[in-house]
Amino acid sequence: MTAKIINGVAVSAAMRTEIRQRVDVLKQRGVTPGLAVIMVGANPASAVYVRNKIRACAEVGIQSFRYDFPADASPQQVLDLIAELNARADTHGILVQLPLPPQFSISEVLQTISADKDVDGFHLYNVGGLVVGDTVFPPCTPYGVVKLLEHEGIEIEGKNVVVVGASNIVGKPMALMLMQRDATVCICHAKTRDLAQFTILADILVVAAGHPNLILPQMVKTGAVVIDVGINRLPNGKLVGDADFEGLLPKVSYITPVPGGVGPMTVTMLLANTVASAERAAGIAPKH
Ligand code: NAP
């Protein structure tokens, strides 16, 4: 068996074409979707992410508003801006780039964003929506994984899914979204004893731990689907995921590469959430 390599760049490009068409429909109704991006400090990785998000907005016709604060900004300044953006009709999505400097309470910042404009899906209202299967904004990375699985026609219902990683932004929402689609889900984390005894049972294995070579071929069932969310920079500068990609290729049925797998989908789903928000504001039922 040789795995099919899931091309996240191609799926993402096709989705962006569709998103652009939805933006055009909104513009014909006099609505331009708008995304506010707030960055505090000058974390170089965050600066790259913010630039990419703003470029992607321009690519599909979404208007972006960038707000930069110095690293020593007072939390109140940022909270006041969020309150103002919550009320603005031209802003359909508000995103605060994480991490934030230590004087900030991330939770306070995220809860200040109106749940109706929380395009990252981190507000407790949206997290609660995930639990009951009624989400307004699904968090972008796991949403992108679901879209990749759907695009490849990979059945989720009734499948054994193992999610390695239990963070609030990837692992936990991923598990909830796949459970909602009737998979049998197991979540593993750093304190899981003998990871392989769980991963070997997976029909679909989603890895989001941030450790290169965490998933080796002997830990995976023949024919499994492996979705690698991890992004790790090796000392030689190479970017890799959490799974042994080359080792797994002959054994699994599908695998996502790093880079070029889940990564491009994350920003695309941010665009999709922003357009969905503008559609709701314009009285159009958003397409999920
Ligand atoms: P995180 O907040 O550091 O969470 C990592 C999770 O993995 C934690 O739940 C941790 O367990 C678990 N873990 C760590 N080591 C493990 C091990 N040896 N065995 C099993 N579980 C282990 O990271 P994150 O934000 O979720 O991101 C995870 C990875 O995905 C990173 O490489 C990140 O760069 C990447 N990422 C990619 C995208 C994308 O767009 N492709 C988006 C977001 C993140 P504990 O809970 O027990 O500590």
Coordinates of C-alpha atoms and ligand atoms in Angstrom, one line a residue:
M1 CA 0.0 0.0 0.0
T2 CA 1.2 3.5 -0.7
A3 CA -0.7 6.3 1.0
K4 CA -2.6 9.0 -0.8
I5 CA -1.0 12.2 0.2
I6 CA -3.7 14.7 1.1
N7 CA -2.9 18.0 -0.7
G8 CA -4.0 20.7 1.7
V9 CA -2.8 23.4 -0.6
A10 CA -5.1 22.3 -3.4
V11 CA -8.1 21.8 -1.2
S12 CA -7.5 25.1 0.4
A13 CA -7.2 26.8 -3.0
A14 CA -10.5 25.3 -4.2
M15 CA -12.2 26.4 -1.0
R16 CA -10.9 30.0 -1.3
T17 CA -12.4 30.2 -4.8
E18 CA -15.7 29.3 -3.3
I19 CA -15.3 31.7 -0.5
R20 CA -14.4 34.5 -3.0
Q21 CA -17.7 33.8 -4.8
R22 CA -19.6 34.1 -1.4
V23 CA -17.8 37.4 -0.8
D24 CA -18.9 38.6 -4.3
V25 CA -22.6 37.8 -3.5
L26 CA -22.3 39.7 -0.2
K27 CA -20.7 42.7 -2.0
Q28 CA -23.6 42.7 -4.5
R29 CA -25.8 43.2 -1.4
G30 CA -23.6 46.1 -0.2
V31 CA -21.8 44.1 2.5
T32 CA -18.0 43.7 2.5
P33 CA -16.9 41.1 5.0
G34 CA -14.4 42.7 7.5
L35 CA -11.9 41.0 9.8
A36 CA -10.1 42.9 12.6
V37 CA -6.7 41.4 13.6
I38 CA -5.2 42.6 16.8
M39 CA -1.6 42.0 17.6
V40 CA 0.2 42.9 20.8
G41 CA 4.0 43.0 20.8
A42 CA 6.4 41.9 18.1
N43 CA 6.6 38.1 18.4
P44 CA 8.2 37.2 15.0
A45 CA 6.1 34.0 14.5
S46 CA 2.9 35.9 15.3
A47 CA 4.0 38.6 12.9
V48 CA 4.3 36.0 10.1
Y49 CA 0.9 34.5 11.0
V50 CA -0.8 37.9 11.0
R51 CA 0.7 38.9 7.7
N52 CA -0.5 35.6 6.1
K53 CA -4.0 36.1 7.5
I54 CA -4.2 39.6 6.1
R55 CA -2.8 38.5 2.7
A56 CA -5.4 35.7 2.6
C57 CA -8.2 38.2 3.3
A58 CA -7.1 40.4 0.4
E59 CA -7.0 37.3 -1.9
V60 CA -10.7 36.6 -1.4
G61 CA -12.0 40.2 -1.1
I62 CA -12.4 40.4 2.7
Q63 CA -11.5 43.7 4.2
S64 CA -9.0 43.5 7.0
F65 CA -8.3 46.0 9.8
R66 CA -5.0 45.6 11.6
Y67 CA -4.4 46.9 15.1
D68 CA -0.9 46.8 16.6
F69 CA -0.1 47.5 20.2
P70 CA 3.3 47.6 21.8
A71 CA 4.3 44.7 24.1
D72 CA 3.8 46.9 27.2
A73 CA 0.3 48.0 26.2
S74 CA -2.3 48.0 29.0
P75 CA -4.9 45.3 28.8
Q76 CA -7.6 47.9 29.2
Q77 CA -6.6 49.5 25.9
V78 CA -7.1 46.3 24.1
L79 CA -10.3 45.5 25.9
D80 CA -11.6 48.9 24.9
L81 CA -10.8 48.4 21.3
I82 CA -12.5 45.0 21.3
A83 CA -15.6 46.6 22.8
E84 CA -15.6 49.2 20.0
L85 CA -15.1 46.5 17.3
N86 CA -17.9 44.5 18.8
A87 CA -20.3 47.4 18.0
R88 CA -18.9 48.1 14.5
A89 CA -21.1 47.1 11.5
D90 CA -18.1 46.8 9.1
T91 CA -16.3 44.3 11.4
H92 CA -17.7 40.7 11.2
G93 CA -14.8 38.9 12.8
I94 CA -12.4 39.8 15.6
L95 CA -9.2 37.9 16.1
V96 CA -6.5 38.5 18.8
Q97 CA -3.3 36.9 17.8
L98 CA -1.9 34.7 20.6
P99 CA 0.3 34.5 22.6
L100 CA -0.2 37.8 24.5
P101 CA 2.3 39.4 26.9
P102 CA 2.2 38.3 30.5
Q103 CA 0.2 41.3 31.8
F104 CA -2.9 40.0 29.8
S105 CA -5.5 37.5 30.9
I106 CA -6.0 35.6 27.7
S107 CA -9.3 34.3 29.0
E108 CA -10.6 37.8 29.8
V109 CA -9.5 39.0 26.3
L110 CA -11.2 36.1 24.5
Q111 CA -14.4 36.4 26.5
T112 CA -14.6 40.1 25.7
I113 CA -14.9 39.3 22.0
S114 CA -18.6 39.1 21.0
A115 CA -19.5 35.5 20.5
D116 CA -21.1 36.6 17.1
K117 CA -17.7 37.9 15.9
D118 CA -15.5 35.2 17.5
V119 CA -14.1 33.8 14.2
D120 CA -11.4 31.8 16.0
G121 CA -14.1 30.0 17.9
F122 CA -12.4 30.4 21.3
H123 CA -15.2 32.2 23.2
L124 CA -16.8 30.0 25.9
Y125 CA -20.1 30.3 24.1
N126 CA -18.6 28.8 20.9
V127 CA -16.8 26.1 23.0
G128 CA -20.1 25.2 24.6
G129 CA -21.7 25.1 21.2
L130 CA -19.1 22.5 20.2
V131 CA -20.1 20.3 23.1
V132 CA -23.8 20.3 22.3
G133 CA -23.2 20.2 18.5
D134 CA -24.5 23.7 17.8
T135 CA -21.4 25.7 17.1
V136 CA -21.5 29.2 15.6
F137 CA -17.8 29.3 14.7
P138 CA -15.8 26.0 14.7
P139 CA -12.2 26.6 15.7
C140 CA -10.1 26.9 12.5
T141 CA -7.6 24.1 12.7
P142 CA -9.9 21.2 13.6
Y143 CA -12.5 22.6 11.2
G144 CA -9.8 22.4 8.5
V145 CA -9.2 18.8 9.3
V146 CA -12.9 17.9 9.0
K147 CA -13.0 19.6 5.6
L148 CA -9.9 17.6 4.5
L149 CA -11.6 14.4 5.6
E150 CA -14.8 15.4 3.8
H151 CA -13.0 16.4 0.7
E152 CA -11.2 13.0 0.5
G153 CA -14.6 11.2 1.1
I154 CA -13.2 9.6 4.2
E155 CA -16.0 8.2 6.3
I156 CA -16.0 9.4 9.9
E157 CA -19.2 7.8 11.3
G158 CA -18.5 4.7 13.3
K159 CA -14.7 5.0 12.9
N160 CA -12.2 4.7 15.8
V161 CA -10.6 8.1 16.0
V162 CA -7.6 8.7 18.2
V163 CA -6.6 12.3 18.8
V164 CA -3.0 12.8 20.2
G165 CA -3.0 16.2 21.9
A166 CA -5.6 17.7 24.2
S167 CA -5.1 21.5 23.8
N168 CA -8.0 23.9 23.8
I169 CA -7.3 25.1 20.3
V170 CA -6.7 21.8 18.5
G171 CA -7.0 18.5 20.4
K172 CA -10.2 19.0 22.4
P173 CA -12.3 20.7 19.8
M174 CA -11.0 18.1 17.2
A175 CA -12.3 15.3 19.4
L176 CA -15.6 17.0 20.0
M177 CA -16.1 17.7 16.2
L178 CA -15.4 14.1 15.3
M179 CA -17.6 12.7 18.1
Q180 CA -20.4 15.0 16.8
R181 CA -19.9 13.1 13.5
D182 CA -20.5 9.8 15.2
A183 CA -16.9 8.6 15.5
T184 CA -15.7 6.7 18.6
V185 CA -13.1 9.1 20.0
C186 CA -10.1 8.6 22.3
I187 CA -7.9 11.6 23.4
C188 CA -4.3 11.0 24.4
H189 CA -1.9 13.6 26.0
A190 CA 1.5 13.9 27.5
K191 CA 0.5 11.8 30.6
T192 CA -1.0 9.0 28.5
R193 CA 0.8 5.7 29.4
D194 CA 1.9 3.7 26.4
L195 CA 0.6 5.9 23.6
A196 CA 1.0 3.1 21.0
Q197 CA -1.7 0.9 22.7
F198 CA -4.2 3.6 21.7
T199 CA -2.8 4.8 18.4
I200 CA -2.7 1.2 17.0
L201 CA -6.5 1.1 17.3
A202 CA -7.1 4.2 15.2
D203 CA -8.9 4.1 11.8
I204 CA -8.3 7.9 11.8
L205 CA -5.3 9.2 13.8
V206 CA -5.1 13.0 14.3
V207 CA -1.8 14.1 15.9
A208 CA -1.3 17.5 17.4
A209 CA 1.4 17.3 20.1
G210 CA 4.3 19.3 18.7
H211 CA 6.9 16.5 18.8
P212 CA 8.7 15.3 15.7
N213 CA 8.7 11.5 15.1
L214 CA 6.2 10.9 17.9
I215 CA 4.2 8.6 15.7
L216 CA 6.2 5.7 14.2
P217 CA 4.9 3.1 11.7
Q218 CA 4.7 0.3 14.4
M219 CA 2.2 2.5 16.3
V220 CA -0.3 2.7 13.5
K221 CA -2.7 0.2 12.0
T222 CA -2.2 -0.8 8.4
G223 CA -4.6 1.3 6.2
A224 CA -5.2 4.0 8.8
V225 CA -5.7 7.6 7.9
V226 CA -3.1 9.9 9.5
I227 CA -3.7 13.6 9.9
D228 CA -0.6 15.4 11.1
V229 CA -1.3 18.8 12.6
G230 CA 2.1 19.2 14.3
I231 CA 4.5 21.8 13.0
N232 CA 8.1 21.4 14.2
R233 CA 11.3 23.2 13.1
L234 CA 14.3 20.8 13.2
P235 CA 17.8 22.1 14.1
N236 CA 18.7 21.9 10.4
G237 CA 15.8 24.3 9.6
K238 CA 13.5 21.6 8.0
L239 CA 9.8 21.8 8.9
V240 CA 8.2 18.5 9.9
G241 CA 5.1 17.2 11.6
D242 CA 4.7 14.8 14.5
A243 CA 4.5 11.6 12.4
D244 CA 7.3 9.8 10.6
F245 CA 5.9 10.7 7.2
E246 CA 8.3 8.6 5.1
G247 CA 8.0 5.6 7.4
L248 CA 4.2 5.7 7.3
L249 CA 3.8 6.2 3.6
P250 CA 3.9 2.5 2.7
K251 CA 1.6 1.5 5.6
V252 CA -1.3 3.9 5.8
S253 CA -4.1 4.8 3.3
Y254 CA -4.0 8.6 3.6
I255 CA -1.6 11.0 5.2
T256 CA -1.2 14.8 5.3
P257 CA 2.3 16.2 4.7
V258 CA 4.0 18.9 6.7
P259 CA 4.1 21.5 5.3
G260 CA 1.2 21.5 2.8
G261 CA -1.4 19.5 4.7
V262 CA -3.4 20.9 7.6
G263 CA -1.5 24.3 7.8
P264 CA -3.0 25.9 4.7
M265 CA -6.5 24.9 5.8
T266 CA -6.3 26.8 9.1
V267 CA -6.2 30.2 7.5
T268 CA -8.8 29.2 4.9
M269 CA -11.3 28.3 7.6
L270 CA -10.7 31.6 9.3
L271 CA -11.8 33.2 6.0
A272 CA -14.8 30.8 5.9
N273 CA -15.8 31.8 9.4
T274 CA -15.5 35.5 8.6
V275 CA -17.7 35.2 5.6
A276 CA -20.2 33.1 7.5
S277 CA -20.4 35.9 10.1
A278 CA -21.0 38.5 7.4
E279 CA -23.6 36.3 5.8
R280 CA -25.5 35.9 9.1
A281 CA -25.3 39.7 9.5
A282 CA -26.8 40.1 6.0
G283 CA -29.5 37.6 6.7
I284 CA -28.1 34.9 4.4
A285 CA -27.9 31.3 5.9
P286 CA -24.1 30.5 5.9
K287 CA -22.9 27.4 4.1
H288 CA -20.9 25.0 6.4
Ligands
NAP1 P1 -0.1 22.6 22.9 O1 -1.0 23.6 23.4 O2 1.4 22.6 23.3 O3 -0.7 21.1 23.2 C1 0.0 20.0 22.9 C2 -0.8 18.8 23.3 O4 0.0 17.6 23.0 C3 -1.0 18.7 24.9 O5 -2.3 18.3 25.1 C4 0.0 17.7 25.4 O6 -0.4 17.0 26.5 C5 0.1 16.8 24.2 N1 1.4 16.1 24.1 C6 2.6 16.7 24.2 N2 3.6 15.8 24.2 C7 3.0 14.6 24.0 C8 3.4 13.2 23.9 N3 4.7 12.9 24.0 N4 2.5 12.3 23.8 C9 1.1 12.6 23.7 N5 0.7 13.8 23.8 C10 1.6 14.8 24.0 O7 0.0 22.6 21.3 P2 -1.2 23.0 20.2 O8 -1.3 24.4 20.2 O9 -2.3 22.1 20.4 O10 -0.4 22.5 18.9 C11 0.1 21.2 18.7 C12 0.9 21.1 17.5 O11 0.1 21.5 16.4 C13 2.1 22.1 17.5 O12 3.2 21.5 16.7 C14 1.6 23.3 16.7 O13 2.7 24.0 16.1 C15 0.7 22.6 15.7 N6 -0.4 23.5 15.2 C16 -0.6 23.5 13.9 C17 -1.6 24.3 13.4 C18 -1.8 24.2 11.9 O14 -2.4 25.1 11.4 N7 -1.3 23.2 11.2 C19 -2.4 25.0 14.2 C20 -2.2 25.0 15.6 C21 -1.2 24.2 16.1 P3 -0.7 17.7 27.9 O15 -2.1 18.3 27.7 O16 -0.7 16.5 28.9 O17 0.4 18.7 28.2

